[in-house]
PDB file of C-alpha atoms in Angstrom:
ATOM      1  CA  MET A 973       2.238 -20.551 -10.660  1.00 89.00           C
ATOM      2  CA  TYR A 974       0.432 -17.584  -9.202  1.00 95.00           C
ATOM      3  CA  ILE A 975       1.661 -14.855  -6.889  1.00 97.00           C
ATOM      4  CA  THR A 976      -0.893 -12.538  -5.324  1.00 98.00           C
ATOM      5  CA  CYS A 977       0.337  -8.940  -5.041  1.00 98.00           C
ATOM      6  CA  LEU A 978      -1.419  -6.773  -2.474  1.00 98.00           C
ATOM      7  CA  ASP A 979      -1.242  -3.126  -1.587  1.00 97.00           C
ATOM      8  CA  LEU A 980      -0.695  -2.405   2.115  1.00 97.00           C
ATOM      9  CA  GLU A 981      -2.315   0.836   3.239  1.00 95.00           C
ATOM     10  CA  GLY A 982      -6.076   0.919   2.893  1.00 94.00           C
ATOM     11  CA  VAL A 983      -6.093  -2.822   2.147  1.00 97.00           C
ATOM     12  CA  LEU A 984      -4.441  -4.451   5.175  1.00 98.00           C
ATOM     13  CA  VAL A 985      -3.691  -1.541   7.498  1.00 97.00           C
ATOM     14  CA  PRO A 986      -5.078   1.980   7.895  1.00 95.00           C
ATOM     15  CA  GLU A 987      -3.463   4.783   5.924  1.00 92.00           C
ATOM     16  CA  ILE A 988      -0.336   5.772   7.856  1.00 94.00           C
ATOM     17  CA  TRP A 989      -0.343   9.415   6.769  1.00 94.00           C
ATOM     18  CA  ILE A 990      -3.998   9.853   7.714  1.00 94.00           C
ATOM     19  CA  ALA A 991      -3.349   8.360  11.161  1.00 95.00           C
ATOM     20  CA  PHE A 992      -0.362  10.670  11.590  1.00 96.00           C
ATOM     21  CA  ALA A 993      -2.287  13.715  10.350  1.00 96.00           C
ATOM     22  CA  ASP A 994      -4.974  13.046  12.932  1.00 95.00           C
ATOM     23  CA  ALA A 995      -2.416  12.419  15.691  1.00 95.00           C
ATOM     24  CA  VAL A 996      -0.632  15.743  15.140  1.00 96.00           C
ATOM     25  CA  GLY A 997      -3.654  17.783  14.053  1.00 96.00           C
ATOM     26  CA  ILE A 998      -2.447  18.654  10.533  1.00 96.00           C
ATOM     27  CA  PRO A 999      -5.323  17.869   8.141  1.00 94.00           C
ATOM     28  CA  GLU A1000      -3.203  18.678   5.062  1.00 94.00           C
ATOM     29  CA  LEU A1001      -1.268  15.447   5.699  1.00 94.00           C
ATOM     30  CA  ARG A1002      -4.432  13.395   5.153  1.00 93.00           C
ATOM     31  CA  ARG A1003      -3.821  13.588   1.400  1.00 90.00           C
ATOM     32  CA  THR A1004      -2.935  10.136  -0.004  1.00 86.00           C
ATOM     33  CA  THR A1005      -2.495   8.315  -3.321  1.00 81.00           C
ATOM     34  CA  ARG A1006      -6.288   8.022  -3.421  1.00 79.00           C
ATOM     35  CA  ASP A1007      -6.336  11.793  -3.937  1.00 82.00           C
ATOM     36  CA  GLU A1008      -3.062  12.450  -5.772  1.00 83.00           C
ATOM     37  CA  PRO A1009      -1.951  10.145  -8.629  1.00 81.00           C
ATOM     38  CA  ASP A1010       1.508  11.779  -8.865  1.00 87.00           C
ATOM     39  CA  TYR A1011       3.489  10.116  -6.052  1.00 87.00           C
ATOM     40  CA  ASP A1012       6.530  12.383  -6.366  1.00 89.00           C
ATOM     41  CA  LYS A1013       4.335  15.463  -6.066  1.00 92.00           C
ATOM     42  CA  LEU A1014       2.567  13.961  -3.049  1.00 91.00           C
ATOM     43  CA  MET A1015       5.801  13.093  -1.208  1.00 92.00           C
ATOM     44  CA  LYS A1016       7.361  16.516  -1.808  1.00 94.00           C
ATOM     45  CA  TYR A1017       4.153  18.060  -0.465  1.00 94.00           C
ATOM     46  CA  ARG A1018       4.328  15.861   2.655  1.00 95.00           C
ATOM     47  CA  ILE A1019       8.030  16.519   3.272  1.00 95.00           C
ATOM     48  CA  ASN A1020       7.495  20.292   3.018  1.00 95.00           C
ATOM     49  CA  ILE A1021       4.684  20.156   5.586  1.00 96.00           C
ATOM     50  CA  LEU A1022       6.812  18.065   7.971  1.00 96.00           C
ATOM     51  CA  LYS A1023       9.618  20.630   7.670  1.00 95.00           C
ATOM     52  CA  GLU A1024       7.230  23.527   8.335  1.00 95.00           C
ATOM     53  CA  HIS A1025       6.070  21.878  11.558  1.00 96.00           C
ATOM     54  CA  ASN A1026       9.488  20.566  12.632  1.00 95.00           C
ATOM     55  CA  LEU A1027       8.286  16.955  12.522  1.00 96.00           C
ATOM     56  CA  GLY A1028      10.485  14.006  11.606  1.00 95.00           C
ATOM     57  CA  LEU A1029      10.746  10.240  11.401  1.00 95.00           C
ATOM     58  CA  LYS A1030      10.558   9.694  15.176  1.00 95.00           C
ATOM     59  CA  GLU A1031       7.150  11.347  15.453  1.00 96.00           C
ATOM     60  CA  ILE A1032       5.719   9.310  12.571  1.00 96.00           C
ATOM     61  CA  GLN A1033       7.127   6.073  14.002  1.00 95.00           C
ATOM     62  CA  GLU A1034       5.456   6.820  17.339  1.00 95.00           C
ATOM     63  CA  THR A1035       2.110   6.935  15.552  1.00 95.00           C
ATOM     64  CA  ILE A1036       2.841   3.775  13.554  1.00 96.00           C
ATOM     65  CA  LYS A1037       3.482   1.808  16.763  1.00 95.00           C
ATOM     66  CA  LYS A1038      -0.154   2.438  17.710  1.00 95.00           C
ATOM     67  CA  ILE A1039      -1.638   1.382  14.356  1.00 96.00           C
ATOM     68  CA  GLU A1040      -3.326  -2.031  14.238  1.00 97.00           C
ATOM     69  CA  PRO A1041      -4.148  -4.022  11.075  1.00 97.00           C
ATOM     70  CA  LEU A1042      -7.653  -3.551   9.741  1.00 97.00           C
ATOM     71  CA  PRO A1043     -10.154  -5.960  11.355  1.00 97.00           C
ATOM     72  CA  GLY A1044      -9.822  -9.362   9.676  1.00 97.00           C
ATOM     73  CA  ALA A1045      -6.700  -8.408   7.692  1.00 98.00           C
ATOM     74  CA  LYS A1046      -4.276 -10.812   9.378  1.00 98.00           C
ATOM     75  CA  GLN A1047      -6.747 -13.713   9.140  1.00 98.00           C
ATOM     76  CA  PHE A1048      -7.298 -12.960   5.447  1.00 98.00           C
ATOM     77  CA  LEU A1049      -3.573 -12.795   4.814  1.00 97.00           C
ATOM     78  CA  ASP A1050      -2.902 -16.024   6.737  1.00 97.00           C
ATOM     79  CA  LYS A1051      -5.622 -17.809   4.771  1.00 97.00           C
ATOM     80  CA  LEU A1052      -4.295 -16.474   1.469  1.00 96.00           C
ATOM     81  CA  ARG A1053      -0.665 -17.377   2.281  1.00 96.00           C
ATOM     82  CA  ALA A1054      -1.751 -20.912   3.179  1.00 95.00           C
ATOM     83  CA  LYS A1055      -3.041 -21.287  -0.393  1.00 91.00           C
ATOM     84  CA  GLY A1056      -0.155 -19.707  -2.300  1.00 93.00           C
ATOM     85  CA  GLN A1057       2.544 -17.059  -2.511  1.00 95.00           C
ATOM     86  CA  VAL A1058       1.708 -13.484  -1.492  1.00 97.00           C
ATOM     87  CA  ILE A1059       3.818 -10.338  -1.751  1.00 98.00           C
ATOM     88  CA  ILE A1060       2.826  -6.967  -0.374  1.00 98.00           C
ATOM     89  CA  ILE A1061       3.958  -4.284  -2.814  1.00 97.00           C
ATOM     90  CA  SER A1062       3.729  -0.896  -1.203  1.00 95.00           C
ATOM     91  CA  ASP A1063       4.872   2.664  -1.768  1.00 91.00           C
ATOM     92  CA  THR A1064       5.455   2.972   1.958  1.00 93.00           C
ATOM     93  CA  PHE A1065       8.963   2.924   3.416  1.00 95.00           C
ATOM     94  CA  SER A1066      11.089   0.372   5.233  1.00 94.00           C
ATOM     95  CA  GLN A1067      11.301   2.780   8.199  1.00 95.00           C
ATOM     96  CA  PHE A1068       7.486   2.634   8.498  1.00 95.00           C
ATOM     97  CA  ALA A1069       6.778  -0.999   7.653  1.00 94.00           C
ATOM     98  CA  ALA A1070       8.445  -3.171  10.325  1.00 91.00           C
ATOM     99  CA  PRO A1071       5.959  -2.742  13.221  1.00 92.00           C
ATOM    100  CA  LEU A1072       3.072  -3.373  10.837  1.00 96.00           C
ATOM    101  CA  MET A1073       4.683  -6.474   9.317  1.00 96.00           C
ATOM    102  CA  GLU A1074       5.172  -7.886  12.804  1.00 95.00           C
ATOM    103  CA  LYS A1075       1.465  -7.459  13.542  1.00 96.00           C
ATOM    104  CA  LEU A1076       0.608  -9.140  10.216  1.00 97.00           C
ATOM    105  CA  GLY A1077       2.835 -12.178  10.880  1.00 96.00           C
ATOM    106  CA  TRP A1078       5.898 -11.020   8.888  1.00 97.00           C
ATOM    107  CA  PRO A1079       4.653 -11.357   5.285  1.00 97.00           C
ATOM    108  CA  THR A1080       7.021 -10.444   2.465  1.00 97.00           C
ATOM    109  CA  ILE A1081       6.921  -6.745   1.597  1.00 97.00           C
ATOM    110  CA  PHE A1082       8.599  -4.810  -1.200  1.00 97.00           C
ATOM    111  CA  CYS A1083       8.695  -1.110  -0.373  1.00 95.00           C
ATOM    112  CA  ASN A1084      10.845   2.013  -0.587  1.00 95.00           C
ATOM    113  CA  GLU A1085      13.231   3.930   1.669  1.00 95.00           C
ATOM    114  CA  LEU A1086      13.207   7.355   3.253  1.00 96.00           C
ATOM    115  CA  ILE A1087      16.278   9.584   3.261  1.00 96.00           C
ATOM    116  CA  VAL A1088      16.665  10.780   6.837  1.00 96.00           C
ATOM    117  CA  SER A1089      19.239  13.195   8.266  1.00 95.00           C
ATOM    118  CA  ASP A1090      21.154  12.538  11.490  1.00 94.00           C
ATOM    119  CA  SER A1091      18.691  14.831  13.254  1.00 94.00           C
ATOM    120  CA  GLY A1092      15.748  12.659  12.154  1.00 94.00           C
ATOM    121  CA  GLU A1093      14.465  15.089   9.528  1.00 95.00           C
ATOM    122  CA  ILE A1094      12.988  13.407   6.445  1.00 96.00           C
ATOM    123  CA  THR A1095      14.798  15.074   3.549  1.00 95.00           C
ATOM    124  CA  GLY A1096      13.734  12.852   0.665  1.00 95.00           C
ATOM    125  CA  TYR A1097      12.957   9.324  -0.415  1.00 95.00           C
ATOM    126  CA  LYS A1098      14.343   6.641  -2.668  1.00 94.00           C
ATOM    127  CA  MET A1099      12.043   4.479  -4.740  1.00 92.00           C
ATOM    128  CA  ARG A1100      13.083   0.841  -5.069  1.00 91.00           C
ATOM    129  CA  CYS A1101      12.555   1.171  -8.817  1.00 89.00           C
ATOM    130  CA  GLU A1102      10.563   3.379 -11.171  1.00 87.00           C
ATOM    131  CA  LYS A1103       6.806   2.618 -11.164  1.00 89.00           C
ATOM    132  CA  SER A1104       7.604   0.081  -8.459  1.00 91.00           C
ATOM    133  CA  LYS A1105       4.305  -1.808  -8.388  1.00 95.00           C
ATOM    134  CA  LEU A1106       4.007  -2.204 -12.150  1.00 96.00           C
ATOM    135  CA  THR A1107       7.725  -2.972 -12.525  1.00 96.00           C
ATOM    136  CA  THR A1108       7.535  -5.640  -9.823  1.00 97.00           C
ATOM    137  CA  VAL A1109       4.614  -7.549 -11.328  1.00 97.00           C
ATOM    138  CA  LYS A1110       6.272  -7.444 -14.748  1.00 97.00           C
ATOM    139  CA  ALA A1111       9.491  -8.791 -13.213  1.00 97.00           C
ATOM    140  CA  LEU A1112       7.575 -11.622 -11.540  1.00 97.00           C
ATOM    141  CA  GLN A1113       5.909 -12.429 -14.857  1.00 97.00           C
ATOM    142  CA  SER A1114       9.292 -12.458 -16.580  1.00 97.00           C
ATOM    143  CA  ILE A1115      10.449 -15.317 -14.330  1.00 97.00           C
ATOM    144  CA  GLY A1116       7.403 -17.477 -14.954  1.00 96.00           C
ATOM    145  CA  PHE A1117       4.747 -16.334 -12.479  1.00 96.00           C
ATOM    146  CA  GLU A1118       1.196 -15.246 -13.194  1.00 96.00           C
ATOM    147  CA  THR A1119       0.181 -12.330 -10.990  1.00 98.00           C
ATOM    148  CA  ILE A1120      -3.078 -11.410  -9.320  1.00 98.00           C
ATOM    149  CA  ALA A1121      -3.179  -7.885  -7.904  1.00 98.00           C
ATOM    150  CA  SER A1122      -5.411  -5.906  -5.594  1.00 98.00           C
ATOM    151  CA  GLY A1123      -5.307  -2.388  -4.211  1.00 97.00           C
ATOM    152  CA  ASP A1124      -7.352   0.689  -3.506  1.00 95.00           C
ATOM    153  CA  SER A1125      -5.531   3.686  -5.007  1.00 91.00           C
ATOM    154  CA  PHE A1126      -4.355   5.268  -8.237  1.00 90.00           C
ATOM    155  CA  ASN A1127      -0.831   3.944  -7.706  1.00 90.00           C
ATOM    156  CA  ASP A1128      -2.173   0.349  -7.662  1.00 95.00           C
ATOM    157  CA  LEU A1129      -3.750   0.552 -11.106  1.00 95.00           C
ATOM    158  CA  GLY A1130      -0.551  -0.278 -12.999  1.00 95.00           C
ATOM    159  CA  MET A1131      -0.077  -3.628 -11.270  1.00 97.00           C
ATOM    160  CA  ILE A1132      -3.812  -4.372 -11.453  1.00 98.00           C
ATOM    161  CA  GLN A1133      -3.949  -3.663 -15.193  1.00 97.00           C
ATOM    162  CA  ALA A1134      -0.799  -5.719 -15.919  1.00 97.00           C
ATOM    163  CA  SER A1135      -1.907  -8.797 -13.969  1.00 97.00           C
ATOM    164  CA  LYS A1136      -3.810 -11.890 -15.031  1.00 96.00           C
ATOM    165  CA  ALA A1137      -6.590 -10.700 -12.734  1.00 97.00           C
ATOM    166  CA  GLY A1138      -7.009  -7.466 -10.832  1.00 97.00           C
ATOM    167  CA  PHE A1139      -9.391  -6.353  -8.109  1.00 98.00           C
ATOM    168  CA  LEU A1140     -10.156  -3.087  -6.374  1.00 98.00           C
ATOM    169  CA  PHE A1141     -10.532  -3.327  -2.615  1.00 98.00           C
ATOM    170  CA  ARG A1142     -12.171  -0.644  -0.488  1.00 96.00           C
ATOM    171  CA  SER A1143     -11.402   1.871  -3.193  1.00 95.00           C
ATOM    172  CA  THR A1144     -12.948   5.298  -3.808  1.00 93.00           C
ATOM    173  CA  GLU A1145     -16.150   5.885  -5.755  1.00 94.00           C
ATOM    174  CA  LYS A1146     -14.137   7.897  -8.274  1.00 93.00           C
ATOM    175  CA  ILE A1147     -11.707   5.053  -9.035  1.00 94.00           C
ATOM    176  CA  ILE A1148     -14.463   2.416  -9.076  1.00 96.00           C
ATOM    177  CA  LYS A1149     -16.464   4.529 -11.510  1.00 96.00           C
ATOM    178  CA  GLU A1150     -13.465   5.221 -13.761  1.00 95.00           C
ATOM    179  CA  TYR A1151     -12.362   1.549 -13.839  1.00 96.00           C
ATOM    180  CA  PRO A1152     -15.586  -0.488 -13.940  1.00 96.00           C
ATOM    181  CA  GLN A1153     -13.783  -3.404 -15.625  1.00 97.00           C
ATOM    182  CA  TYR A1154     -12.193  -4.367 -12.289  1.00 97.00           C
ATOM    183  CA  PRO A1155     -14.417  -6.042  -9.686  1.00 97.00           C
ATOM    184  CA  ALA A1156     -14.587  -3.932  -6.534  1.00 98.00           C
ATOM    185  CA  PHE A1157     -14.888  -5.560  -3.122  1.00 98.00           C
ATOM    186  CA  THR A1158     -15.219  -4.301   0.429  1.00 97.00           C
ATOM    187  CA  GLU A1159     -14.989  -7.570   2.393  1.00 98.00           C
ATOM    188  CA  TYR A1160     -11.986  -9.878   2.756  1.00 98.00           C
ATOM    189  CA  ASN A1161     -14.014 -13.036   2.154  1.00 97.00           C
ATOM    190  CA  GLU A1162     -15.170 -11.630  -1.206  1.00 98.00           C
ATOM    191  CA  LEU A1163     -11.607 -10.829  -2.245  1.00 98.00           C
ATOM    192  CA  PHE A1164     -10.325 -14.215  -1.052  1.00 98.00           C
ATOM    193  CA  ASP A1165     -13.028 -16.068  -3.010  1.00 97.00           C
ATOM    194  CA  ALA A1166     -12.286 -14.050  -6.170  1.00 97.00           C
ATOM    195  CA  ILE A1167      -8.549 -14.762  -5.921  1.00 97.00           C
ATOM    196  CA  GLN A1168      -9.151 -18.463  -5.262  1.00 95.00           C
ATOM    197  CA  LYS A1169     -11.433 -18.741  -8.268  1.00 94.00           C
ATOM    198  CA  ILE A1170      -8.627 -17.482 -10.511  1.00 93.00           C
ATOM    199  CA  VAL A1171      -6.028 -19.764  -8.923  1.00 89.00           C
ATOM    200  CA  GLU A1172      -8.204 -22.865  -9.198  1.00 87.00           C
ATOM    201  CA  ASN A1173      -9.238 -22.321 -12.843  1.00 81.00           C
TER     202      ASN A1173
END
């Protein structure tokens, strides 16, 4: 049996931190896992900037409410889920994900959790497990599933490399160039066809 594991931001929805950076006019917050492979370093950087500007969870959630899935994302996900099991494995946080999951038809998502003070200040974060994407696909494989994985960023490469088949989707030129062994797609129909070919063979 196959389970398809998809990244969320950049694949199904716009990058949350980029949308928030633009909403509040802080370009430094546009930095994502496409730019910084070290997730802990990236999150500490983000949290420090939020503190400097007295911004918290409420302000980010206000932006998230206005974010819509990427054009065609829900249709792609519906079509894929009709053919087999799909899990979204994301380094986003449960406090961010709910409005987006509603707009995508409530798919299954495995993500992380922010540590938030009573005042709404984001003080830290808790990862579901170490190397969460890679660890999750290995756990699925350990209980008898074959995995297919797709994502766009450095933090997706572990699950892509560990899976039966892996695909880059709307990734950066740098990542595509560094990992030419993984087919790179920009359209949902291309990704769907590639996944189906693996499942049917």
